[in-house]
Amino acid sequence: MPDWSYHPLKKLLLNKLHAKTSREFLHKSMSTIASTPGGRSVIGFLGHMNPPRELQQNIYRTKFSSPVGLSGHIDPNMSGLNAFQELGFGFLEIGPIVLYGPSDKKEPKWEKGKLLFSNQQEKVPLKLVIKKLTRLNIRIPIIAKIDAQVTRNEWEIIVQHLTPYVDAFIGTPKQIHSYITNNRSQCLDRSFYMSFSPDELDNNNIQLIDLTQHSCIGGVVINAPRQTDGSYWYEATHAKELLTKTIKRVKALFPELIVITSGGVETPEDAFSLVRAGADLFMLTDGYVKAGPGLPKRIHERLLYEEIQPINNQNWYWSFLFGLSILIGGIIALYFAFTSIILPYDEAFIGLTKADILQVNPLILAFMSHDRMALAGTMISGGIIYIQLARHGIKYGMHWAKITFHSAAIIGFLGIFLFIGFGYFDWLHGLFWLVLLPIYYFSFREGKKIIDFPASSHGKNDRTWKLGLYGQLMFIILGFSIIVGGIVISIIGVTNVFITTDVSFLCMSPQMIDTLSNNLIPVIAHDRAGFGSALVSVGLLVLMLSLWGFRKGEHWIWNTLAIGALPAFIAGVGTHFYIGYTTFIHLLPVYFLIILYFTGLVLSYPFLRKK
């Protein structure tokens, strides 16, 4: 569930439910999607959230693809474990784990915009943990937190049973010290992390010097300071600042010690502050619930912003030429749609000249003109978007821009097979694709080495960002709607060809048109199918551009959507008024798309256009 869907749903529904009810609904829904065939690909397509390779690190023989982890507080029942590894996390904490299920526990709750956790924390029995871990295909590290109240014997049983399934353990200093003292020869299989609060370190209750004496100790987990509210607790207001000071003090004394934090992160800037202070890994808690599932990805982009080297421009000229060719092809098609409408080879196939058709029913040529104008406008829009992706995405090595560019281009090429749905092959279209093929081949080759991830300096969860999410949602719906419309028009083009309002406008039934020439409807069908396939291609461009390109200050994204959509809308609406085909129900889908377009532009303007 990306942020652009999470926040509208959270505002309308989730905040009105019990915290546990909304949590389980989200986690089980995401986990169900991840478990179905193709579900992981769907999550990846919507979020594009894989961590960049620059953030990978190895700690004690364990590979962490990202320093961002998720605290066990967020998913104590492990309902969403299968989905979280698809959302960009580098590791997951589970627990606190007990040997047997607890007799009583209180659910978390929302109160005055805060997520309150019960002092009687939800705990996970060992049996459930083993059941989950054996059934799921977990591909990222798992760190098991053992409950502070378990006995020494229970601790040893839990560690013994979980060692094959987890990569590290978290416990209290007393628990870990007792275990490694009695199991010094066995504790080398997994690392152990001692859990502290900043107050415990400040009061010198635990001497950190002891940590360096045991090779089994992996490091420390510093928990965000808490404030109590009756039988509940929540993170302190200045948790991040206190964590930062504690990390600096620990790192100053023990530079090589691995430091993991839990909590204190609600924005990408918070995460960057902890990393800059010396945190090696950090776990998200209630900040993840407030910010949304896109927080790991945004943190990656903020951290990557500090890591990036001067950009070496990639080859992008063939991709630019491909977009330019489609743009020019659309302009040429628009010219013919306004002038001759049908070309000599069309007349030869139909068996009627333009004058003959005009004499019988001039509305037939007007109808054909409106399909060809709409196709031309769509091609021009597609060409503009391809050019912008080449200039601002592929040029700078953006992997998401390459995927967007080539996915839409391949779908566009495959659309040529729809042209012959009724037995008519447009030689001009065929020649156009033959010219494009070598250009696209070189464009595809120059994009093979493009693997970079985007970076962003934006680190706040401000109002501008939230407005941008709603604008992003509008454009995502727009792109998806265009794809659906293109599929419907393509199907109509290769089946019935006409809809009811078409017949009303022409004042002729398909049977009557067929009596004029058996080849007239195939020509019209080829126009419709071609227009439909072009819509699918452009819809993919808009959808993927909106899914993956929205970042603070990316003004070229706003410009591309604003300028790129205009030719298609102007041609789509203008041609209907030009020929007098203004039936409201026929144009209603286009009006809906225009509303989405303008609403998206207004809402996303502060986020994308302002620096």
Coordinates of C-alpha atoms in Angstrom, one line a residue:
M1 CA 0.0 0.0 0.0
P2 CA 2.0 3.0 -1.3
D3 CA 1.7 6.4 0.5
W4 CA -0.6 7.8 -2.2
S5 CA -3.2 5.3 -1.3
Y6 CA -2.3 4.8 2.4
H7 CA -2.9 8.4 3.5
P8 CA -6.3 8.9 1.9
L9 CA -7.4 5.5 3.3
K10 CA -5.9 6.3 6.7
K11 CA -7.7 9.6 6.9
L12 CA -11.1 8.2 5.7
L13 CA -11.1 4.8 7.4
L14 CA -8.1 3.6 9.4
N15 CA -7.9 6.4 12.0
K16 CA -11.6 5.6 12.8
L17 CA -10.8 1.9 13.6
H18 CA -9.1 0.4 16.6
A19 CA -5.3 0.6 16.2
K20 CA -5.0 -3.2 16.2
T21 CA -8.0 -3.7 13.8
S22 CA -6.5 -1.3 11.2
R23 CA -3.0 -2.8 11.7
E24 CA -4.1 -6.4 11.1
F25 CA -6.3 -5.3 8.1
L26 CA -3.3 -3.7 6.4
H27 CA -0.7 -6.4 7.3
K28 CA -2.9 -9.3 6.3
S29 CA -4.0 -7.6 3.1
M30 CA -0.4 -6.9 2.1
S31 CA 0.7 -10.3 3.1
T32 CA -2.0 -12.0 1.1
I33 CA -1.0 -10.0 -2.0
A34 CA 2.6 -10.9 -1.5
S35 CA 1.7 -14.6 -1.1
T36 CA -0.3 -14.9 -4.4
P37 CA 1.4 -15.7 -7.7
G38 CA 2.7 -12.4 -9.1
G39 CA 1.9 -10.6 -5.9
R40 CA 5.5 -9.6 -5.2
S41 CA 5.8 -8.2 -8.7
V42 CA 2.6 -6.1 -8.2
I43 CA 4.0 -4.7 -4.9
G44 CA 7.3 -4.0 -6.7
F45 CA 5.5 -2.3 -9.6
L46 CA 3.5 0.0 -7.3
G47 CA 6.3 1.0 -5.1
H48 CA 9.6 0.3 -6.9
M49 CA 11.1 0.1 -3.3
N50 CA 14.1 -2.1 -3.6
P51 CA 17.0 -0.6 -1.6
P52 CA 19.9 0.9 -3.7
R53 CA 23.1 -1.2 -3.8
E54 CA 25.1 1.8 -2.3
L55 CA 23.4 1.3 1.1
Q56 CA 24.2 -2.4 1.4
Q57 CA 26.5 -3.5 4.3
N58 CA 27.7 -6.7 5.9
I59 CA 27.7 -7.0 9.6
Y60 CA 29.0 -10.2 11.2
R61 CA 28.6 -12.3 8.1
T62 CA 25.0 -11.0 7.6
K63 CA 24.1 -8.9 4.6
F64 CA 21.8 -6.0 5.2
S65 CA 20.5 -4.6 1.9
S66 CA 19.4 -1.5 3.8
P67 CA 20.0 0.0 7.3
V68 CA 16.2 0.5 7.7
G69 CA 14.5 -2.1 9.8
L70 CA 11.0 -2.5 11.3
S71 CA 10.4 -2.9 15.0
G72 CA 8.5 -5.8 16.4
H73 CA 6.1 -3.3 18.0
I74 CA 4.5 -2.7 14.7
D75 CA 3.7 -6.3 13.8
P76 CA 3.7 -8.4 17.0
N77 CA 1.5 -11.1 15.4
M78 CA 3.9 -11.3 12.4
S79 CA 0.8 -10.9 10.1
G80 CA 2.7 -8.8 7.5
L81 CA 6.1 -10.5 7.7
N82 CA 5.8 -11.8 4.1
A83 CA 5.0 -8.3 2.7
F84 CA 7.5 -6.2 4.7
Q85 CA 10.5 -7.6 2.9
E86 CA 9.0 -6.2 -0.4
L87 CA 8.7 -2.7 1.0
G88 CA 12.4 -1.8 1.1
F89 CA 13.3 -3.0 4.6
G90 CA 16.8 -4.3 5.2
F91 CA 15.9 -6.4 8.2
L92 CA 12.9 -7.2 10.5
E93 CA 12.7 -7.5 14.3
I94 CA 10.3 -10.0 15.7
G95 CA 9.1 -10.2 19.3
P96 CA 9.2 -9.8 22.2
I97 CA 9.2 -13.6 22.2
V98 CA 8.1 -15.8 25.1
L99 CA 8.1 -19.5 25.5
Y100 CA 4.3 -19.7 25.9
G101 CA 1.5 -17.4 24.9
P102 CA 0.7 -14.6 27.5
S103 CA -2.5 -14.8 29.5
D104 CA -3.4 -11.1 29.0
K105 CA -2.4 -8.2 26.9
K106 CA -3.7 -4.8 25.9
E107 CA -4.0 -3.6 22.3
P108 CA -2.4 -0.3 21.2
K109 CA -4.7 2.6 20.6
W110 CA -4.9 6.0 18.9
E111 CA -5.3 9.0 21.0
K112 CA -4.9 12.7 19.9
G113 CA -2.9 11.7 16.9
K114 CA -0.5 9.5 18.9
L115 CA -0.1 5.8 18.8
L116 CA 0.0 4.5 22.3
F117 CA 1.5 1.1 23.2
S118 CA 0.4 -0.8 26.2
N119 CA 2.8 -1.4 29.1
Q120 CA 1.4 -5.0 28.9
Q121 CA 3.0 -5.4 25.5
E122 CA 1.8 -7.9 23.0
K123 CA 4.1 -10.9 23.0
V124 CA 4.8 -13.7 20.5
P125 CA 4.9 -17.3 21.7
L126 CA 7.8 -19.4 20.4
K127 CA 5.5 -21.9 18.6
L128 CA 3.9 -19.1 16.5
V129 CA 7.4 -17.7 15.6
I130 CA 8.6 -21.1 14.4
K131 CA 5.4 -21.7 12.5
K132 CA 5.7 -18.4 10.6
L133 CA 9.4 -18.6 9.9
T134 CA 9.2 -22.1 8.5
R135 CA 6.2 -21.4 6.3
L136 CA 7.4 -18.1 4.7
N137 CA 10.2 -17.5 2.3
I138 CA 12.1 -14.8 4.2
R139 CA 15.0 -13.3 2.2
I140 CA 16.1 -10.6 4.6
P141 CA 17.7 -10.8 8.0
I142 CA 15.5 -11.5 11.0
I143 CA 16.5 -10.3 14.5
A144 CA 14.6 -11.9 17.4
K145 CA 13.9 -9.9 20.5
I146 CA 13.4 -12.0 23.6
D147 CA 11.0 -10.8 26.3
A148 CA 12.7 -9.3 29.3
Q149 CA 10.6 -11.4 31.7
V150 CA 11.5 -14.9 30.5
T151 CA 13.5 -17.1 32.9
R152 CA 17.1 -18.2 32.2
N153 CA 15.9 -21.7 31.2
E154 CA 13.2 -20.3 28.9
W155 CA 15.8 -18.0 27.3
E156 CA 18.1 -20.9 26.5
I157 CA 15.2 -22.9 25.0
I158 CA 14.1 -20.0 22.8
V159 CA 17.6 -19.3 21.6
Q160 CA 18.2 -23.0 20.8
H161 CA 15.0 -23.3 18.8
L162 CA 15.4 -20.1 16.9
T163 CA 19.1 -20.1 16.0
P164 CA 18.4 -21.9 12.6
Y165 CA 15.8 -19.3 11.6
V166 CA 17.1 -15.9 12.8
D167 CA 20.3 -13.9 12.3
A168 CA 20.7 -12.3 15.7
F169 CA 19.1 -11.9 19.1
I170 CA 18.2 -8.9 21.3
G171 CA 17.9 -9.1 25.0
T172 CA 18.6 -7.3 28.3
P173 CA 22.3 -7.1 29.4
K174 CA 21.5 -9.4 32.3
Q175 CA 20.0 -12.1 30.1
I176 CA 22.8 -12.0 27.5
H177 CA 25.6 -12.0 30.1
S178 CA 24.1 -15.0 31.9
Y179 CA 23.7 -16.9 28.6
I180 CA 27.1 -16.3 27.2
T181 CA 28.7 -17.1 30.5
N182 CA 27.2 -20.5 30.5
N183 CA 27.3 -21.2 26.8
R184 CA 30.6 -19.5 25.7
S185 CA 31.3 -22.3 23.2
Q186 CA 27.9 -22.2 21.6
C187 CA 27.1 -18.5 21.4
L188 CA 29.3 -17.9 18.3
D189 CA 26.5 -19.0 15.9
R190 CA 24.6 -15.8 16.3
S191 CA 25.3 -12.3 17.4
F192 CA 23.6 -10.9 20.6
Y193 CA 22.6 -7.2 21.0
M194 CA 22.1 -5.7 24.4
S195 CA 19.0 -3.4 24.6
F196 CA 19.3 -0.1 26.5
S197 CA 17.3 3.1 26.9
P198 CA 19.3 6.4 26.9
D199 CA 18.5 6.8 30.7
E200 CA 20.2 3.5 31.5
L201 CA 23.3 4.6 29.7
D202 CA 23.1 8.1 31.3
N203 CA 22.9 6.6 34.8
N204 CA 25.8 4.3 34.1
N205 CA 23.8 1.3 35.2
I206 CA 25.6 -0.7 32.6
Q207 CA 29.3 -0.3 31.9
L208 CA 29.8 -0.4 28.1
I209 CA 33.4 -1.5 28.7
D210 CA 32.1 -5.0 29.4
L211 CA 30.8 -5.3 25.9
T212 CA 34.3 -5.5 24.4
Q213 CA 35.2 -8.5 26.4
H214 CA 32.8 -10.9 24.7
S215 CA 33.1 -11.9 21.1
C216 CA 29.5 -13.0 21.0
I217 CA 28.3 -9.4 21.6
G218 CA 27.3 -7.8 18.3
G219 CA 26.5 -4.4 19.7
V220 CA 23.8 -2.4 21.4
V221 CA 20.2 -1.5 20.7
I222 CA 19.3 1.9 21.9
N223 CA 15.6 2.4 22.4
A224 CA 13.9 5.8 22.0
P225 CA 13.0 7.4 25.3
R226 CA 9.4 7.0 26.3
Q227 CA 6.7 8.9 28.1
T228 CA 3.9 7.2 30.0
D229 CA 0.2 7.9 29.9
G230 CA -1.5 5.7 32.5
S231 CA -1.0 2.1 31.5
Y232 CA 0.3 3.1 28.0
W233 CA 3.5 4.7 26.6
Y234 CA 4.5 6.6 23.6
E235 CA 7.8 7.9 22.2
A236 CA 9.0 11.1 23.8
T237 CA 8.6 14.3 21.8
H238 CA 12.4 14.9 21.3
A239 CA 13.2 11.2 21.0
K240 CA 15.4 11.7 17.9
E241 CA 17.5 14.4 19.6
L242 CA 18.1 12.3 22.7
L243 CA 19.0 9.2 20.5
T244 CA 21.4 11.3 18.5
K245 CA 23.3 12.5 21.6
T246 CA 23.4 8.9 23.0
I247 CA 24.7 7.5 19.8
K248 CA 27.5 10.1 19.5
R249 CA 28.6 9.4 23.1
V250 CA 28.6 5.6 22.5
K251 CA 30.5 5.9 19.2
A252 CA 33.0 8.3 20.8
L253 CA 33.9 5.6 23.4
F254 CA 33.6 2.6 21.1
P255 CA 34.0 3.5 17.4
E256 CA 33.8 -0.1 16.2
L257 CA 30.7 -1.0 18.2
I258 CA 27.6 -1.7 16.1
V259 CA 24.7 0.6 17.2
I260 CA 21.1 -0.1 16.3
T261 CA 18.3 2.3 17.3
S262 CA 14.6 1.6 17.8
G263 CA 12.2 4.5 17.2
G264 CA 12.8 8.2 16.9
V265 CA 12.3 8.2 13.1
E266 CA 9.3 9.8 11.6
T267 CA 10.8 11.5 8.6
P268 CA 13.8 10.8 6.2
E269 CA 15.6 13.7 7.9
D270 CA 15.3 11.9 11.2
A271 CA 16.9 8.8 9.8
F272 CA 19.7 10.8 8.2
S273 CA 20.4 12.5 11.6
L274 CA 20.8 9.1 13.3
V275 CA 23.1 7.7 10.6
R276 CA 25.2 10.9 10.6
A277 CA 25.5 10.5 14.4
G278 CA 26.9 7.0 14.0
A279 CA 23.9 4.6 13.9
D280 CA 24.7 1.5 11.8
L281 CA 21.1 0.3 11.7
F282 CA 17.8 1.7 12.8
M283 CA 14.3 0.3 13.3
L284 CA 11.1 2.2 12.6
T285 CA 8.3 2.2 15.1
D286 CA 5.2 4.5 15.3
G287 CA 6.8 6.9 12.9
Y288 CA 6.3 4.3 10.2
V289 CA 2.6 4.2 11.0
K290 CA 2.3 8.0 10.8
A291 CA 4.5 8.5 7.7
G292 CA 3.3 5.5 5.7
P293 CA 4.8 2.5 3.9
G294 CA 6.8 4.6 1.6
L295 CA 9.0 5.9 4.4
P296 CA 11.8 3.3 3.8
K297 CA 12.1 4.3 0.2
R298 CA 12.1 8.0 1.0
I299 CA 14.8 7.3 3.7
H300 CA 16.9 5.5 1.0
E301 CA 16.7 8.5 -1.3
R302 CA 17.7 10.9 1.5
L303 CA 20.7 8.7 2.5
L304 CA 21.7 8.2 -1.1
Y305 CA 21.6 12.0 -1.6
E306 CA 24.7 12.2 0.7
E307 CA 26.4 9.3 -1.0
I308 CA 26.1 10.1 -4.7
Q309 CA 29.2 11.0 -6.7
P310 CA 29.2 13.5 -9.5
I311 CA 26.9 12.1 -12.1
N312 CA 28.3 10.8 -15.4
N313 CA 25.8 11.3 -18.1
Q314 CA 24.6 8.2 -19.8
N315 CA 24.1 7.8 -23.6
W316 CA 20.5 9.0 -24.2
Y317 CA 20.5 10.4 -27.8
W318 CA 18.9 7.3 -29.4
S319 CA 16.2 7.4 -26.8
F320 CA 15.7 11.1 -27.5
L321 CA 15.6 10.4 -31.2
F322 CA 13.0 7.7 -30.7
G323 CA 10.7 10.1 -28.9
L324 CA 11.3 12.8 -31.5
S325 CA 10.4 10.4 -34.2
I326 CA 7.1 9.6 -32.6
L327 CA 6.4 13.3 -32.1
I328 CA 7.1 14.0 -35.8
G329 CA 5.0 11.0 -36.8
G330 CA 2.1 12.4 -34.8
I331 CA 2.4 15.8 -36.4
I332 CA 2.4 14.2 -39.8
A333 CA -0.6 12.1 -38.9
L334 CA -2.4 15.2 -37.6
Y335 CA -1.7 17.0 -40.9
F336 CA -3.3 14.2 -42.9
A337 CA -6.3 14.0 -40.5
F338 CA -7.0 17.7 -41.1
T339 CA -6.5 17.6 -44.9
S340 CA -6.9 14.5 -47.0
I341 CA -8.1 12.3 -44.2
I342 CA -7.7 9.1 -46.3
L343 CA -4.7 8.5 -48.5
P344 CA -4.6 7.0 -52.0
Y345 CA -3.8 3.5 -50.8
D346 CA -6.8 3.8 -48.4
E347 CA -9.0 4.6 -51.4
A348 CA -7.6 1.7 -53.4
F349 CA -8.4 -0.7 -50.6
I350 CA -11.8 0.7 -50.0
G351 CA -12.7 0.9 -53.6
L352 CA -14.2 4.4 -53.2
T353 CA -12.6 7.8 -53.6
K354 CA -12.9 10.5 -51.0
A355 CA -15.4 12.3 -53.3
D356 CA -17.5 9.1 -53.5
I357 CA -17.7 8.8 -49.7
L358 CA -18.5 12.5 -49.4
Q359 CA -21.3 12.1 -51.9
V360 CA -22.9 9.3 -50.0
N361 CA -22.4 10.5 -46.4
P362 CA -19.9 13.2 -45.5
L363 CA -20.2 12.2 -41.8
I364 CA -18.2 9.0 -42.6
L365 CA -15.1 11.0 -43.4
A366 CA -15.6 13.3 -40.4
F367 CA -15.8 10.2 -38.2
M368 CA -12.6 8.8 -39.7
S369 CA -11.0 12.1 -39.2
H370 CA -11.9 12.2 -35.5
D371 CA -10.3 8.8 -34.9
R372 CA -7.1 9.8 -36.8
M373 CA -6.9 13.2 -35.0
A374 CA -7.2 11.5 -31.7
L375 CA -4.5 9.0 -32.7
A376 CA -2.2 11.9 -33.8
G377 CA -2.7 13.8 -30.6
T378 CA -1.9 10.7 -28.5
M379 CA 1.3 10.1 -30.5
I380 CA 2.4 13.7 -30.0
S381 CA 1.8 13.3 -26.2
G382 CA 3.7 10.1 -26.2
G383 CA 6.6 11.6 -28.1
I384 CA 6.8 14.5 -25.6
I385 CA 6.9 12.1 -22.6
Y386 CA 9.5 9.9 -24.3
I387 CA 11.7 12.9 -25.0
Q388 CA 11.4 14.1 -21.4
L389 CA 12.3 10.6 -20.0
A390 CA 15.3 10.5 -22.2
R391 CA 16.5 14.1 -21.3
H392 CA 15.9 13.9 -17.5
G393 CA 15.8 10.2 -16.6
I394 CA 17.9 8.0 -19.0
K395 CA 20.5 10.7 -19.4
Y396 CA 21.2 10.6 -15.6
G397 CA 21.1 6.8 -15.3
M398 CA 17.7 6.5 -13.6
H399 CA 16.6 2.8 -13.7
W400 CA 12.9 3.6 -13.2
A401 CA 13.0 5.9 -16.3
K402 CA 14.5 3.2 -18.4
I403 CA 11.8 0.7 -17.3
T404 CA 9.1 3.2 -18.0
F405 CA 10.5 4.1 -21.4
H406 CA 11.0 0.6 -22.7
S407 CA 7.8 -0.9 -21.2
A408 CA 5.6 1.6 -23.0
A409 CA 7.7 1.4 -26.2
I410 CA 7.4 -2.4 -26.4
I411 CA 3.6 -2.2 -25.9
G412 CA 3.4 0.4 -28.6
F413 CA 5.3 -1.9 -31.1
L414 CA 3.0 -4.8 -30.3
G415 CA 0.0 -2.7 -31.0
I416 CA 0.8 -3.0 -34.8
F417 CA -0.8 -6.4 -34.7
L418 CA -4.1 -4.8 -33.8
F419 CA -4.0 -2.8 -37.0
I420 CA -4.9 -6.0 -39.0
G421 CA -7.8 -7.1 -36.7
F422 CA -10.2 -6.7 -39.6
G423 CA -7.8 -7.6 -42.4
Y424 CA -6.4 -4.2 -43.3
F425 CA -2.7 -3.3 -43.0
D426 CA -1.8 0.4 -43.2
W427 CA 1.4 0.6 -45.2
L428 CA 2.3 4.0 -43.9
H429 CA 2.0 2.8 -40.3
G430 CA 4.0 -0.3 -41.2
L431 CA 6.8 1.9 -42.8
F432 CA 6.8 4.1 -39.8
W433 CA 7.4 1.2 -37.4
L434 CA 10.1 -0.1 -39.7
V435 CA 11.9 3.2 -39.4
L436 CA 11.4 3.2 -35.7
L437 CA 12.7 -0.3 -35.1
P438 CA 16.5 0.4 -35.7
I439 CA 16.2 3.6 -33.6
Y440 CA 14.6 1.7 -30.8
Y441 CA 17.2 -1.1 -31.0
F442 CA 20.0 1.4 -30.4
S443 CA 17.9 3.1 -27.7
F444 CA 17.5 -0.3 -26.0
R445 CA 21.2 -1.0 -26.2
E446 CA 22.2 2.3 -24.7
G447 CA 20.0 1.7 -21.7
K448 CA 21.4 -1.7 -20.7
K449 CA 23.9 -0.3 -18.2
I450 CA 21.4 2.1 -16.5
I451 CA 20.9 0.9 -12.9
D452 CA 21.0 4.0 -10.7
F453 CA 18.4 4.8 -8.1
P454 CA 17.1 8.3 -7.5
A455 CA 18.2 10.5 -4.6
S456 CA 16.4 13.3 -2.9
S457 CA 17.2 15.9 -0.3
H458 CA 13.6 16.1 0.8
G459 CA 13.3 14.9 4.4
K460 CA 10.0 16.3 5.9
N461 CA 6.5 15.1 6.2
D462 CA 5.1 18.5 5.6
R463 CA 1.8 19.7 4.1
T464 CA 3.4 20.2 0.7
W465 CA 4.4 16.5 0.7
K466 CA 0.9 15.3 1.6
L467 CA -0.7 17.5 -1.0
G468 CA 1.8 16.0 -3.5
L469 CA 0.6 12.5 -2.5
Y470 CA -3.0 13.5 -3.4
G471 CA -1.8 15.0 -6.7
Q472 CA 0.2 11.8 -7.4
L473 CA -3.0 9.8 -6.7
M474 CA -4.9 11.8 -9.3
F475 CA -2.2 11.1 -12.0
I476 CA -2.0 7.4 -11.1
I477 CA -5.8 7.2 -11.5
L478 CA -5.4 9.1 -14.8
G479 CA -2.8 6.8 -16.2
F480 CA -4.7 3.7 -15.1
S481 CA -7.9 5.1 -16.7
I482 CA -6.1 5.8 -19.9
I483 CA -4.9 2.2 -20.0
V484 CA -8.3 0.8 -19.4
G485 CA -9.8 3.2 -22.0
G486 CA -7.2 2.1 -24.5
I487 CA -7.9 -1.6 -23.9
V488 CA -11.6 -1.0 -24.3
I489 CA -11.2 1.0 -27.6
S490 CA -8.8 -1.7 -28.9
I491 CA -11.3 -4.4 -28.2
I492 CA -14.0 -2.4 -29.9
G493 CA -11.7 -1.8 -32.8
V494 CA -11.2 -5.5 -33.5
T495 CA -14.8 -6.6 -32.7
N496 CA -17.9 -4.4 -33.1
V497 CA -16.0 -1.3 -34.3
F498 CA -18.9 1.0 -33.5
I499 CA -20.7 1.9 -30.3
T500 CA -24.3 3.2 -30.1
T501 CA -23.4 6.9 -30.1
D502 CA -21.2 6.3 -33.2
V503 CA -24.1 4.8 -35.1
S504 CA -26.3 7.8 -34.0
F505 CA -23.7 10.3 -35.2
L506 CA -23.3 8.6 -38.6
C507 CA -27.0 8.1 -39.1
M508 CA -26.0 4.8 -40.7
S509 CA -25.9 1.2 -39.3
P510 CA -22.8 -0.9 -39.9
Q511 CA -24.8 -3.0 -42.4
M512 CA -25.6 0.1 -44.4
I513 CA -21.9 1.1 -44.4
D514 CA -21.0 -2.4 -45.5
T515 CA -23.2 -2.1 -48.5
L516 CA -21.1 0.9 -49.7
S517 CA -17.9 -1.2 -49.5
N518 CA -16.9 -4.3 -47.7
N519 CA -13.5 -2.8 -47.0
L520 CA -14.7 0.5 -45.4
I521 CA -15.3 -0.9 -41.9
P522 CA -11.9 -2.6 -41.8
V523 CA -10.2 0.7 -42.4
I524 CA -12.2 2.4 -39.7
A525 CA -11.5 -0.6 -37.4
H526 CA -7.8 -0.3 -38.0
D527 CA -7.9 3.4 -36.9
R528 CA -9.8 2.5 -33.8
A529 CA -7.5 -0.3 -32.8
G530 CA -4.4 1.8 -33.5
F531 CA -5.8 4.6 -31.4
G532 CA -6.5 2.2 -28.6
S533 CA -3.0 0.7 -28.6
A534 CA -1.5 4.1 -28.6
L535 CA -3.6 5.0 -25.6
V536 CA -2.4 1.9 -23.7
S537 CA 1.2 2.9 -24.4
V538 CA 0.7 6.5 -23.3
G539 CA -1.3 5.4 -20.3
L540 CA 1.6 3.3 -19.2
L541 CA 3.9 6.3 -19.5
V542 CA 1.7 8.4 -17.4
L543 CA 1.1 5.7 -14.8
M544 CA 4.8 4.7 -14.3
L545 CA 5.9 8.4 -14.4
S546 CA 3.5 9.1 -11.6
L547 CA 4.3 6.0 -9.6
W548 CA 8.0 6.3 -9.6
G549 CA 8.9 9.9 -10.6
F550 CA 7.3 12.0 -7.8
R551 CA 10.0 13.6 -5.7
K552 CA 10.3 17.0 -4.1
G553 CA 11.5 19.7 -6.6
E554 CA 11.4 17.4 -9.7
H555 CA 9.9 20.1 -11.8
W556 CA 10.5 18.2 -15.0
I557 CA 7.9 15.6 -13.9
W558 CA 5.3 18.4 -13.5
N559 CA 6.3 19.9 -16.8
T560 CA 6.1 16.6 -18.6
L561 CA 2.6 15.8 -17.2
A562 CA 1.4 19.3 -17.8
I563 CA 2.7 19.7 -21.4
G564 CA 2.7 16.1 -22.4
A565 CA -1.0 15.5 -21.8
L566 CA -2.2 18.6 -23.6
P567 CA -2.0 17.4 -27.2
A568 CA -4.0 14.2 -26.4
F569 CA -6.7 16.2 -24.6
I570 CA -6.9 18.9 -27.1
A571 CA -7.1 16.5 -30.0
G572 CA -9.5 14.2 -28.1
V573 CA -12.0 16.9 -27.2
G574 CA -11.3 19.4 -30.0
T575 CA -11.8 16.9 -32.8
H576 CA -15.3 16.0 -31.5
F577 CA -16.4 19.6 -31.5
Y578 CA -14.7 20.1 -34.8
I579 CA -16.8 17.5 -36.5
G580 CA -19.9 18.1 -34.3
Y581 CA -19.8 14.8 -32.4
T582 CA -20.5 16.3 -29.0
T583 CA -22.8 13.7 -27.3
F584 CA -22.3 14.2 -23.6
I585 CA -22.2 10.5 -22.6
H586 CA -19.6 9.8 -25.3
L587 CA -17.3 12.5 -24.1
L588 CA -17.9 11.9 -20.3
P589 CA -14.9 9.7 -19.9
V590 CA -12.7 12.4 -21.4
Y591 CA -14.2 15.0 -19.2
F592 CA -13.4 12.8 -16.2
L593 CA -9.8 12.5 -17.3
I594 CA -9.5 16.2 -17.7
I595 CA -10.7 16.8 -14.2
L596 CA -8.1 14.3 -12.9
Y597 CA -5.5 16.1 -14.9
F598 CA -6.1 19.6 -13.7
T599 CA -6.7 18.5 -10.1
G600 CA -3.4 16.5 -10.2
L601 CA -1.5 19.5 -11.6
V602 CA -2.9 21.9 -8.9
L603 CA -2.2 19.5 -5.9
S604 CA 1.3 18.5 -7.0
Y605 CA 2.5 22.0 -8.1
P606 CA 3.9 23.0 -4.7
F607 CA 5.6 19.7 -4.2
L608 CA 7.1 19.3 -7.7
R609 CA 7.7 22.8 -8.8
K610 CA 9.0 24.5 -5.7
K611 CA 12.7 24.0 -4.8

